[in-house]
Short mmCIF file of C-alpha atoms in Angstrom, two decimals:
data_model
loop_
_atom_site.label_atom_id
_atom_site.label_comp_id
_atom_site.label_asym_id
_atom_site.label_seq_id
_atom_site.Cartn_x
_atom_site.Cartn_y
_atom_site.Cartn_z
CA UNK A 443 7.41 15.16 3.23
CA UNK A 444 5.12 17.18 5.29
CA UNK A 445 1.99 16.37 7.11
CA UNK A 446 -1.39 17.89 6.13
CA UNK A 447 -4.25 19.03 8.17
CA UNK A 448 -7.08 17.03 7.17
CA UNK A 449 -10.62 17.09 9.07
CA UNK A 450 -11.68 13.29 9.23
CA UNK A 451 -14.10 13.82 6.19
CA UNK A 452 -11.69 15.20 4.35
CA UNK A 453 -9.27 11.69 5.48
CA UNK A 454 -12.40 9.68 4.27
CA UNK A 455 -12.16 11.24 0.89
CA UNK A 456 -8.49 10.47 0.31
CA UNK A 457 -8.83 7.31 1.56
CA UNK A 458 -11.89 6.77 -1.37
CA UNK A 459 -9.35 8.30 -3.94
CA UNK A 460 -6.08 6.26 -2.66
CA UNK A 461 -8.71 3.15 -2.63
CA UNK A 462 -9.46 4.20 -6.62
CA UNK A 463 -6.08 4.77 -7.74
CA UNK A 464 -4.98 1.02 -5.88
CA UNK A 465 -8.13 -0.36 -8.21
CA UNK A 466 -7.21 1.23 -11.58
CA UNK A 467 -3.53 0.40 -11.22
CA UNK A 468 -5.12 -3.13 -10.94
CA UNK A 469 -6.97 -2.66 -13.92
CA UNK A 470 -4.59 -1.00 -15.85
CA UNK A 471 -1.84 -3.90 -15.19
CA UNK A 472 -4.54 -6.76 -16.30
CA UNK A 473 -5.70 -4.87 -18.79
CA UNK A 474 -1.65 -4.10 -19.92
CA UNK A 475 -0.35 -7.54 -19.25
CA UNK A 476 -3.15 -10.46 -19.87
CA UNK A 477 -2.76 -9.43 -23.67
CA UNK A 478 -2.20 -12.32 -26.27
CA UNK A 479 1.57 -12.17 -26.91
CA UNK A 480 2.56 -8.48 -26.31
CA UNK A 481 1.82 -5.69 -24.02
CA UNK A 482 -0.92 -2.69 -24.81
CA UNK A 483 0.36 0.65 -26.58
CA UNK A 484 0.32 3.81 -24.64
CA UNK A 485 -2.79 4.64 -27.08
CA UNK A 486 -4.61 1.50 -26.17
CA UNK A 487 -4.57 2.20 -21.96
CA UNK A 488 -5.65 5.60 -23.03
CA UNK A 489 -8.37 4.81 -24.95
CA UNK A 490 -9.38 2.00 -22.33
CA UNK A 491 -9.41 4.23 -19.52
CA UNK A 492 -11.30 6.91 -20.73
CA UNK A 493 -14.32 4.50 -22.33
CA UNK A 494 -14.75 2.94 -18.86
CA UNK A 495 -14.98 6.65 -17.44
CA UNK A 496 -18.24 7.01 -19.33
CA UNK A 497 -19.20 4.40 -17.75
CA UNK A 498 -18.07 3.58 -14.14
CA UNK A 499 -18.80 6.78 -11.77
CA UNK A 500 -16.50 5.83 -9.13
CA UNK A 501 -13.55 6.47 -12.05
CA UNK A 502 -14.06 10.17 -11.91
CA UNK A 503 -12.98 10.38 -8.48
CA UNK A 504 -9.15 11.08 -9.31
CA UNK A 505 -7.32 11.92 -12.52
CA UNK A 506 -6.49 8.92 -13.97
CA UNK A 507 -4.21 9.71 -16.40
CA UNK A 508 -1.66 10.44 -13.72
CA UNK A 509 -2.32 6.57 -12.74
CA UNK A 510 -1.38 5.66 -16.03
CA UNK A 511 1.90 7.91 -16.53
CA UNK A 512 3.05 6.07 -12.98
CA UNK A 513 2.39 2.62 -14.01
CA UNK A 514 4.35 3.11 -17.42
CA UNK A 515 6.96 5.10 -15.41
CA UNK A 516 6.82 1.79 -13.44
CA UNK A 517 7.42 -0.30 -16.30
CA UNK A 518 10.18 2.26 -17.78
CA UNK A 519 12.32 1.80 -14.35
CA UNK A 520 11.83 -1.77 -14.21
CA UNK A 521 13.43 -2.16 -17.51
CA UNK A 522 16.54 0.21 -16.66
CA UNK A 523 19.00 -1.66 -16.26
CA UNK A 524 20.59 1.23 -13.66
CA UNK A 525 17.26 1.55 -11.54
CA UNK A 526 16.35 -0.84 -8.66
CA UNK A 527 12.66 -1.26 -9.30
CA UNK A 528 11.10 -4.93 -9.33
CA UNK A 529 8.98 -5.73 -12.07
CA UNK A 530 5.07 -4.28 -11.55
CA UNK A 531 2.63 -6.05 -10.29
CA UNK A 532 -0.54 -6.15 -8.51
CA UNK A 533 -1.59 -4.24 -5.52
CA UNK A 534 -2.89 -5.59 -2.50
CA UNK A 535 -5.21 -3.80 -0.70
CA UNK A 536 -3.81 -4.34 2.61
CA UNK A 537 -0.53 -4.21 1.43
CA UNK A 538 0.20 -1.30 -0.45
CA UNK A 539 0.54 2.28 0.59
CA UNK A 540 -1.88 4.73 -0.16
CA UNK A 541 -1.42 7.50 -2.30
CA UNK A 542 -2.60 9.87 -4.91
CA UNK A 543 -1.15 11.73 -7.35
CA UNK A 544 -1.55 15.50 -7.89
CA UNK A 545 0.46 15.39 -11.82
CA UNK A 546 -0.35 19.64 -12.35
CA UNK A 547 1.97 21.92 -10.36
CA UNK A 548 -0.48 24.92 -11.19
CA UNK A 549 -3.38 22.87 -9.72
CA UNK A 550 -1.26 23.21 -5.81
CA UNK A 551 -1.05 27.11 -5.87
CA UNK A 552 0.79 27.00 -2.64
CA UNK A 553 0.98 30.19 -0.35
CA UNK A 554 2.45 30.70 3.20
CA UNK A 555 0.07 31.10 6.31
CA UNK A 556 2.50 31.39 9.18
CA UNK A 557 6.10 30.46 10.09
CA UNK A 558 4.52 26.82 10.87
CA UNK A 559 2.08 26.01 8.15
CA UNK A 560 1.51 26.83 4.34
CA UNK A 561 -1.43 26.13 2.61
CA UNK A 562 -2.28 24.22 -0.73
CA UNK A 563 -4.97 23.51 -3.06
CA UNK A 564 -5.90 19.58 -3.36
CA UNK A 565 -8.21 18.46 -6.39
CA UNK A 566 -11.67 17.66 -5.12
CA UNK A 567 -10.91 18.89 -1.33
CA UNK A 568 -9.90 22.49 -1.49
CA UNK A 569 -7.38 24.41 0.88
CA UNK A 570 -5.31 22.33 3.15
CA UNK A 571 -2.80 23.49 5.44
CA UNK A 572 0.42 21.76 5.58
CA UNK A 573 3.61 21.52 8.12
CA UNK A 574 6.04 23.94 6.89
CA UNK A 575 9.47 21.99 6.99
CA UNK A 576 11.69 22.95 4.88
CA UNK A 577 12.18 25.66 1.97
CA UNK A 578 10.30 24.92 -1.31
CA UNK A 579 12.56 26.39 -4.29
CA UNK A 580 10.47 28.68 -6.39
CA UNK A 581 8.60 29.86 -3.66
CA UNK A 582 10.79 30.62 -0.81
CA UNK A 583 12.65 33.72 -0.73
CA UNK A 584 16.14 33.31 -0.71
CA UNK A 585 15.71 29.81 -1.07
CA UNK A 586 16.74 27.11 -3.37
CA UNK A 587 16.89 28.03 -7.31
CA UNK A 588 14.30 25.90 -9.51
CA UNK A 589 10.25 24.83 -9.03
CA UNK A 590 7.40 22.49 -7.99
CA UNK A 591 6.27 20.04 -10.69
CA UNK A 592 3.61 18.76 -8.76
CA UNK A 593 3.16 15.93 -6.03
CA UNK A 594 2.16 12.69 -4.36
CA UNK A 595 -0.05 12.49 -1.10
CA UNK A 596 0.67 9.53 0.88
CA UNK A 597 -0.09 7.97 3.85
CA UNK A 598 1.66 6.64 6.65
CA UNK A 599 1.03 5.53 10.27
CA UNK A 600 0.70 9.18 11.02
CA UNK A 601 -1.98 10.24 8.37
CA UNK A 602 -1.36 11.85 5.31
CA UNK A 603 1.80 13.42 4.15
CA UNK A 604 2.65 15.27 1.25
CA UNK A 605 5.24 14.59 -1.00
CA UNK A 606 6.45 17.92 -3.69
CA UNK A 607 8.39 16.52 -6.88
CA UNK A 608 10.62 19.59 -7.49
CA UNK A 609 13.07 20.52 -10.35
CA UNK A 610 16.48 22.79 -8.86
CA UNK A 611 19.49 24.05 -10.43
CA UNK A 612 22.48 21.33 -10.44
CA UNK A 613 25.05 22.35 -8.40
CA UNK A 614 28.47 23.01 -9.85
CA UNK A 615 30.65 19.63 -8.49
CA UNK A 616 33.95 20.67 -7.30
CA UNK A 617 36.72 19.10 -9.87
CA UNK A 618 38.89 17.16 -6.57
CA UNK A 619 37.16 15.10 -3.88
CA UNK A 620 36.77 17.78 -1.03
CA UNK A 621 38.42 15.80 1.84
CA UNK A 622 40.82 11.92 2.77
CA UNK A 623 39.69 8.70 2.12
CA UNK A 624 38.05 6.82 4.88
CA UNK A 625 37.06 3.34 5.68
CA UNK A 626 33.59 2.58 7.48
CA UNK A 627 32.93 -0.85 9.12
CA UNK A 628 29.62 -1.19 9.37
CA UNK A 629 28.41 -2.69 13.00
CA UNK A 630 26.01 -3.55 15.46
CA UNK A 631 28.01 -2.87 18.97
CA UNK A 632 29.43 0.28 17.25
CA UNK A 633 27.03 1.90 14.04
CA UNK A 634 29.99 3.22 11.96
CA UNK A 635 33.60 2.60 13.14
CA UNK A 636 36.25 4.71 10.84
CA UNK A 637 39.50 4.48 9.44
CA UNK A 638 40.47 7.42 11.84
CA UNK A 639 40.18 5.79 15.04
CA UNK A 640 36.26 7.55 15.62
CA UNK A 641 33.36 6.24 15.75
CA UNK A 642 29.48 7.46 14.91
CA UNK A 643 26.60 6.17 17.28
CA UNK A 644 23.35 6.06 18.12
CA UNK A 645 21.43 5.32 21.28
CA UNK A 646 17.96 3.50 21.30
CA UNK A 647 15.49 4.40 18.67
CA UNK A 648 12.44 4.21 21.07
CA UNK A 649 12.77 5.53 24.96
CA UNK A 650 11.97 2.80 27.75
CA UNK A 651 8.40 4.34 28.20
CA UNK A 652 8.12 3.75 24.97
CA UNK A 653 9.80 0.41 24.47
CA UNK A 654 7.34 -0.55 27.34
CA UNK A 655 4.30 0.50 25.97
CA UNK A 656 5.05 -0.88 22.53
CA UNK A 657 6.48 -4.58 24.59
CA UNK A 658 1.93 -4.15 26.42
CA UNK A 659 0.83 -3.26 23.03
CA UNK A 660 2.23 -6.58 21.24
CA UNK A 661 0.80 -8.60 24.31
CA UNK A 662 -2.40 -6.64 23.84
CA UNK A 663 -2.68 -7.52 19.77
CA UNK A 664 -1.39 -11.27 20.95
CA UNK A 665 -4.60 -11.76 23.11
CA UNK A 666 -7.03 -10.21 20.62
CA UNK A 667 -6.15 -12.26 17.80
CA UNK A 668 -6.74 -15.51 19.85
CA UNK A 669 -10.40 -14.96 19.64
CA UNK A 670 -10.09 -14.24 16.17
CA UNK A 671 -12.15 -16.97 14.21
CA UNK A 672 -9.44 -17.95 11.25
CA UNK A 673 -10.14 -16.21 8.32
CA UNK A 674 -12.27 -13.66 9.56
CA UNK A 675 -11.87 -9.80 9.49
CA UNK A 676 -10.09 -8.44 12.28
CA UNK A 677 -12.33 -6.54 14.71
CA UNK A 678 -12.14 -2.87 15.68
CA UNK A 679 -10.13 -2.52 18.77
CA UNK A 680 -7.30 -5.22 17.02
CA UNK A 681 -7.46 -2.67 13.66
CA UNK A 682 -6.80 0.15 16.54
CA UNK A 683 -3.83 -1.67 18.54
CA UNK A 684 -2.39 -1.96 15.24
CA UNK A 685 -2.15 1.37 14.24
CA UNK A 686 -0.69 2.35 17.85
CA UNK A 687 2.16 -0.09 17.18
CA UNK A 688 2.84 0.96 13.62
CA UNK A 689 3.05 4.39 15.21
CA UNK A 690 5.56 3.42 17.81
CA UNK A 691 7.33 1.59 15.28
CA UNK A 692 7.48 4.67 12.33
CA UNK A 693 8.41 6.77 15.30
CA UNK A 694 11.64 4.84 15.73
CA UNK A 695 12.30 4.51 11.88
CA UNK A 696 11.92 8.64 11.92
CA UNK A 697 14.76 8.75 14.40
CA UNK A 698 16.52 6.31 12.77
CA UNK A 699 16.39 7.57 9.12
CA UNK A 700 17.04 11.46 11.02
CA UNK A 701 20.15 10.20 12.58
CA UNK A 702 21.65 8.41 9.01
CA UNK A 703 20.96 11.23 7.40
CA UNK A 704 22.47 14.10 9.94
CA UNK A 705 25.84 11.35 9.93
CA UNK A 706 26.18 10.80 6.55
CA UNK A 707 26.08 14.73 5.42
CA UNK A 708 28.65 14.76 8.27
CA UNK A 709 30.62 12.06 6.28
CA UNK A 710 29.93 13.30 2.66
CA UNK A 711 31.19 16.82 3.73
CA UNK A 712 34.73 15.92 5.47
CA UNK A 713 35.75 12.60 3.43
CA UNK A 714 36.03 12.55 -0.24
CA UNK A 715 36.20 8.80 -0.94
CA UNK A 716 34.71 6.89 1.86
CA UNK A 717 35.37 2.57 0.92
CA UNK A 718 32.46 0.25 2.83
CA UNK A 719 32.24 -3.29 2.28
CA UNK A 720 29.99 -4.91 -0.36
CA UNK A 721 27.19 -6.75 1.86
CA UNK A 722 24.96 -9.02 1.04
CA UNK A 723 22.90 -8.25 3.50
CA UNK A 724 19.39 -10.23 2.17
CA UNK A 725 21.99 -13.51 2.96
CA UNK A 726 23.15 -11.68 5.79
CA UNK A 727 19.61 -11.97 7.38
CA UNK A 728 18.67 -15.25 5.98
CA UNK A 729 16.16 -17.30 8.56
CA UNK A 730 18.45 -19.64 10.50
CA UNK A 731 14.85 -22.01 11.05
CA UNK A 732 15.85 -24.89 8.04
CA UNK A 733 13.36 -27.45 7.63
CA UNK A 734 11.74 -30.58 9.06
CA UNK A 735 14.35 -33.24 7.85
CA UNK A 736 17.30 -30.29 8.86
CA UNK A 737 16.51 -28.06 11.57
CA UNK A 738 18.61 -25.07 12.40
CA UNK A 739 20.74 -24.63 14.95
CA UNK A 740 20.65 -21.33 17.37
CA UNK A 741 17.23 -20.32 16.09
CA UNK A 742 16.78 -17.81 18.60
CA UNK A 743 20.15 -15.94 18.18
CA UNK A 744 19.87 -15.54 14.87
CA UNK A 745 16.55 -14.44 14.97
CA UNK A 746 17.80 -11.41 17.21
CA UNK A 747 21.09 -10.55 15.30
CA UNK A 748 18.94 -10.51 11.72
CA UNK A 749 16.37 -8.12 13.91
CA UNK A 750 19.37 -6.46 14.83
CA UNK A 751 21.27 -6.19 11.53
CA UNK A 752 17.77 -4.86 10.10
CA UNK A 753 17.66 -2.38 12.63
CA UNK A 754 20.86 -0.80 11.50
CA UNK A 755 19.79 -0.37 8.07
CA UNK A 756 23.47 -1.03 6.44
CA UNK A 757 22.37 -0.56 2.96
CA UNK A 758 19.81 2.60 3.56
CA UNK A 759 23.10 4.06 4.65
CA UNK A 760 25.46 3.52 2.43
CA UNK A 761 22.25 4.75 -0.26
CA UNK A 762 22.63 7.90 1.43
CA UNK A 763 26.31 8.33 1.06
CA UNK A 764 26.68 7.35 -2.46
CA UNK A 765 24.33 10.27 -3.56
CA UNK A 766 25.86 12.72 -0.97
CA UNK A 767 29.25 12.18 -1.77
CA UNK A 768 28.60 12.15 -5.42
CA UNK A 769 27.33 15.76 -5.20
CA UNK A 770 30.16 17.13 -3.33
CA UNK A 771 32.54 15.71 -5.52
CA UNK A 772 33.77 12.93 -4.00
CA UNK A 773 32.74 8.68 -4.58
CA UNK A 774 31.42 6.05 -2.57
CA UNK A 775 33.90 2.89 -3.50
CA UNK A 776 32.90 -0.91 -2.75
CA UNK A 777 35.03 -3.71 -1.53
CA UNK A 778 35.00 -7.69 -1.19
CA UNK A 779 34.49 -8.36 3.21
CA UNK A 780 35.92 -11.55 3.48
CA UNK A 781 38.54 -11.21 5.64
CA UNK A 782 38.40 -7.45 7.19
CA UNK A 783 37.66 -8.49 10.59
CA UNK A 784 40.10 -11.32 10.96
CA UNK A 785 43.19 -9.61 9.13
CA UNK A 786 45.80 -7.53 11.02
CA UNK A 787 45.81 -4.00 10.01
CA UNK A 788 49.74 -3.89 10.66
CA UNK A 789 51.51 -7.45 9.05
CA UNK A 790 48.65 -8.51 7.00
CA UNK A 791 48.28 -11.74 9.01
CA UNK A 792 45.32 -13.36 8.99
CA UNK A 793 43.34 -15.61 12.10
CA UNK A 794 39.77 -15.80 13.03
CA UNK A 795 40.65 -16.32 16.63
CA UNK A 796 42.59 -12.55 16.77
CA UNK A 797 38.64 -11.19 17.43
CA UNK A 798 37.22 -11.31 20.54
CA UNK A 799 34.29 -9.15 21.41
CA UNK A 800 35.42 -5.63 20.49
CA UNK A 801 38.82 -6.89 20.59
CA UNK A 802 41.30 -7.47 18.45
CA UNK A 803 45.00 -8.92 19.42
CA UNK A 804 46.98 -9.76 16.24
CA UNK A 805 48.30 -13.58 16.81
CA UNK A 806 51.81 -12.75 15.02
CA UNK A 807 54.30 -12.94 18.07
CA UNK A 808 56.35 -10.32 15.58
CA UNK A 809 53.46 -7.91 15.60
CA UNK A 810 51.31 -8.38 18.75
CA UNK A 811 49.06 -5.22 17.87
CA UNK A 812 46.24 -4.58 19.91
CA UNK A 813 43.19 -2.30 19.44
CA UNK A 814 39.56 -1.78 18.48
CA UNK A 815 38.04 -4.95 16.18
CA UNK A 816 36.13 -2.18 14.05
CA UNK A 817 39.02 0.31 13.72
CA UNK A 818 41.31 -2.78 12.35
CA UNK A 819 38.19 -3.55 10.07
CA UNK A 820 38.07 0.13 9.31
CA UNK A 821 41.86 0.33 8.50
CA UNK A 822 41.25 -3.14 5.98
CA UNK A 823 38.29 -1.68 4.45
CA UNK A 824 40.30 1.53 3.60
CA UNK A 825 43.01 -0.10 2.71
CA UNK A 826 41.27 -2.30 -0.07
CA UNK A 827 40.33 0.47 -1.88
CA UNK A 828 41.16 -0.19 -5.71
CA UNK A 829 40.59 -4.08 -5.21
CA UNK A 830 37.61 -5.55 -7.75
CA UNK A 831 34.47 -6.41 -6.06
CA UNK A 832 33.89 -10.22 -7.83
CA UNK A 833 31.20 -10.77 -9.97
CA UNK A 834 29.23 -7.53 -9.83
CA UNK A 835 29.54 -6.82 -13.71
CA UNK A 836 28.59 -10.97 -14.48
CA UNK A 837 25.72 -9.69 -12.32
CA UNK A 838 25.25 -6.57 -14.09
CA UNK A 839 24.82 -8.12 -17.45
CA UNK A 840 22.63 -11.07 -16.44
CA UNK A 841 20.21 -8.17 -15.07
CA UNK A 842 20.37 -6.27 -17.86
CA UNK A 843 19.80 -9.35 -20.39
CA UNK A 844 16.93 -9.99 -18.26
CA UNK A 845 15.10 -6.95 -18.89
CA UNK A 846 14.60 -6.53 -22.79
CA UNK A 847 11.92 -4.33 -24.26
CA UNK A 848 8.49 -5.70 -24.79
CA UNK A 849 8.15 -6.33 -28.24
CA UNK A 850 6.77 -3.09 -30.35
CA UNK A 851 2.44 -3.15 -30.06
#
């Protein structure tokens, strides 16, 4: 991802095509979906699309036939069974992300400025410079083997980015796991505690200036809102300390996303089987608030360890390592929690009191070890490598029974 140079026209004219993509993929899925008894062929959406062309102007403004090869490559990983996608729906305006696709690699004809910034050709805007990040294989010399297919502009709380879909040369993968197996307890006091006695960390995401200003700037959006009528459109200076706190807050998830993936290269390169627990973390950060006839208990704390938990982004990083390891070789294996933290590295015996804090003292008067709570966790986790995480294939198979082909058009 790199950011673009835009002149605020030029913004305005994104933001018109991102605007007409968001309203065709609305089209497209009403037009694909409200259908008596099966879905629309290929053909038909085709067809569709180009006969309201001749007819609504504001169509023209983007190609859509690269709307249409998203939304059915939408469809196709919603119905792999392998591939996390959610089923397609509408998009909000306010909700979803803007972006447009650029489907034609020869339509970019990207050329280096400077050192700093390249330049490319967007459809219907010209030459745009770009931040030059990172090598581009095909272009740069001596860089990675393979070539641009084309790309995706999107935009964040920073302005518009773009995105290059690239094709490179697979790597050859070594035939033995490069490195030891490792265990990695996942934490909030420590990020990543390991099997090996170390530990990975972090400091703050955000500096105390900037904690500060982002504390005034949630007071600030707190007393504009209260003279909000309901249900009317949010004025000017709200829409403004809005975008200054989703700037503060994308600034932190940059760090945070930096840091996983600087650790986890770290991890992929010197461990070849690294064993993490199997999380559920959506039940893990489940609202604590219950209902009228049973309230919950501790509302508050829970509320701040599921911020915290989020904060840590436990499954974003074990993401990460599964495709790093898997390219150097080496695996990423899963393993049932229950008991890690509360179970004795040493004797194997087993008390929930044996935590305390960082802790952990073993209660066997035969054993007595004492040490780090994570380490032990670490040591448990490793340890359990081999052992059958329950009902993942029953949950495989229900998901995949789920998803059956629509019926032939």
């Amino acid at each position: 991802m790199a950011r673009l140079e835009l002149s605020a026209a030029q913004a305005a004219v994104l933001d018109g095509q991102a605007h007409t993509a968001r309203a065709l993929w609305n089209l497209l899925h009403e037009y694909f979906t409200f259908r008596q008894g099966r879905f629309a062929s290929l053909k038909e959406c085709d067809e569709a699309i180009r006969a309201a062309r001749r007819e609504i102007d504001w169509m023209a403004q983007l190609p859509a036939q690269a709307v249409l090869k998203t939304y059915r490559q939408a469809w196709a990983n919603f119905f792999n069974p392998d591939h996390p996608a959610q089923r397609p729906t509408f998009k909000a305006r306010l909700r979803s992300r803007p972006a447009v696709d650029i489907p034609q690699a020869r339509d970019l004809q990207i050329k280096r400025v400077n050192r700093r910034w390249d330049a490319v050709s967007v459809p219907k805007l010209g030459r745009i410079r770009f931040r030059w990040t990172k090598d581009l294989p095909g272009l740069t010399k001596g860089g990675p083997a393979g070539r641009i297919t084309g790309a995706r502009l999107v935009k964040d709380a920073f302005g518009w980015q773009i995105v290059f879909r690239t094709q490179t040369m697979a790597a050859p993968v070594p035939d033995a796991p490069p490195g030891p197996a490792v265990g990695i307890d996942r934490g909030i006091t420590v990020a990543l505690a390991l099997s090996d006695g170390t530990m990975r960390q972090h400091g703050p995401w955000l500096r105390d200036g900037e904690r500060e200003h982002l504390r005034r700037l949630e007071e600030k959006s707190a007393r504009q809102r209260r003279t909000r009528h309901r249900g009317g459109q949010a004025s000017h200076r709200l829409a403004r300390t809005y975008d200054k706190i989703a700037r503060l807050r994308a600034t932190a998830k940059r760090r945070a996303l930096d840091w996983q993936h600087q650790t986890t290269t770290e991890l992929a390169r010197t461990f070849g089987i690294v064993v993490v627990e199997d999380l559920t973390i959506t039940n893990m950060v489940r609202s604590a608030t219950g209902t009228v006839a049973g309230p919950g208990v501790n509302v508050a704390q829970k509320t701040g360890l599921n911020r915290s938990i989020a904060g840590q982004a436990w499954g974003r990083t074990v993401t990460l390592l599964e495709y790093k390891t898997i390219d150097r070789g080496g695996h990423v294996v899963k393993v049932p929690a229950r008991g890690t933290s509360q179970t004795c590295h040493q004797c194997g015996h087993r008390d929930p009191a044996a935590r305390d804090g960082i802790r952990f003292s073993c209660a066997d008067p035969t054993c007595g070890w004492t040490g780090h709570a994570d380490t032990n966790a670490a040591i448990n986790i490793r340890n359990a490598a081999g052992t059958v995480v329950s009902g993942r294939g029953d949950l495989v198979a229900a998901r995949s029974a789920k998803r059956q082909p629509p019926r032939a058009a």
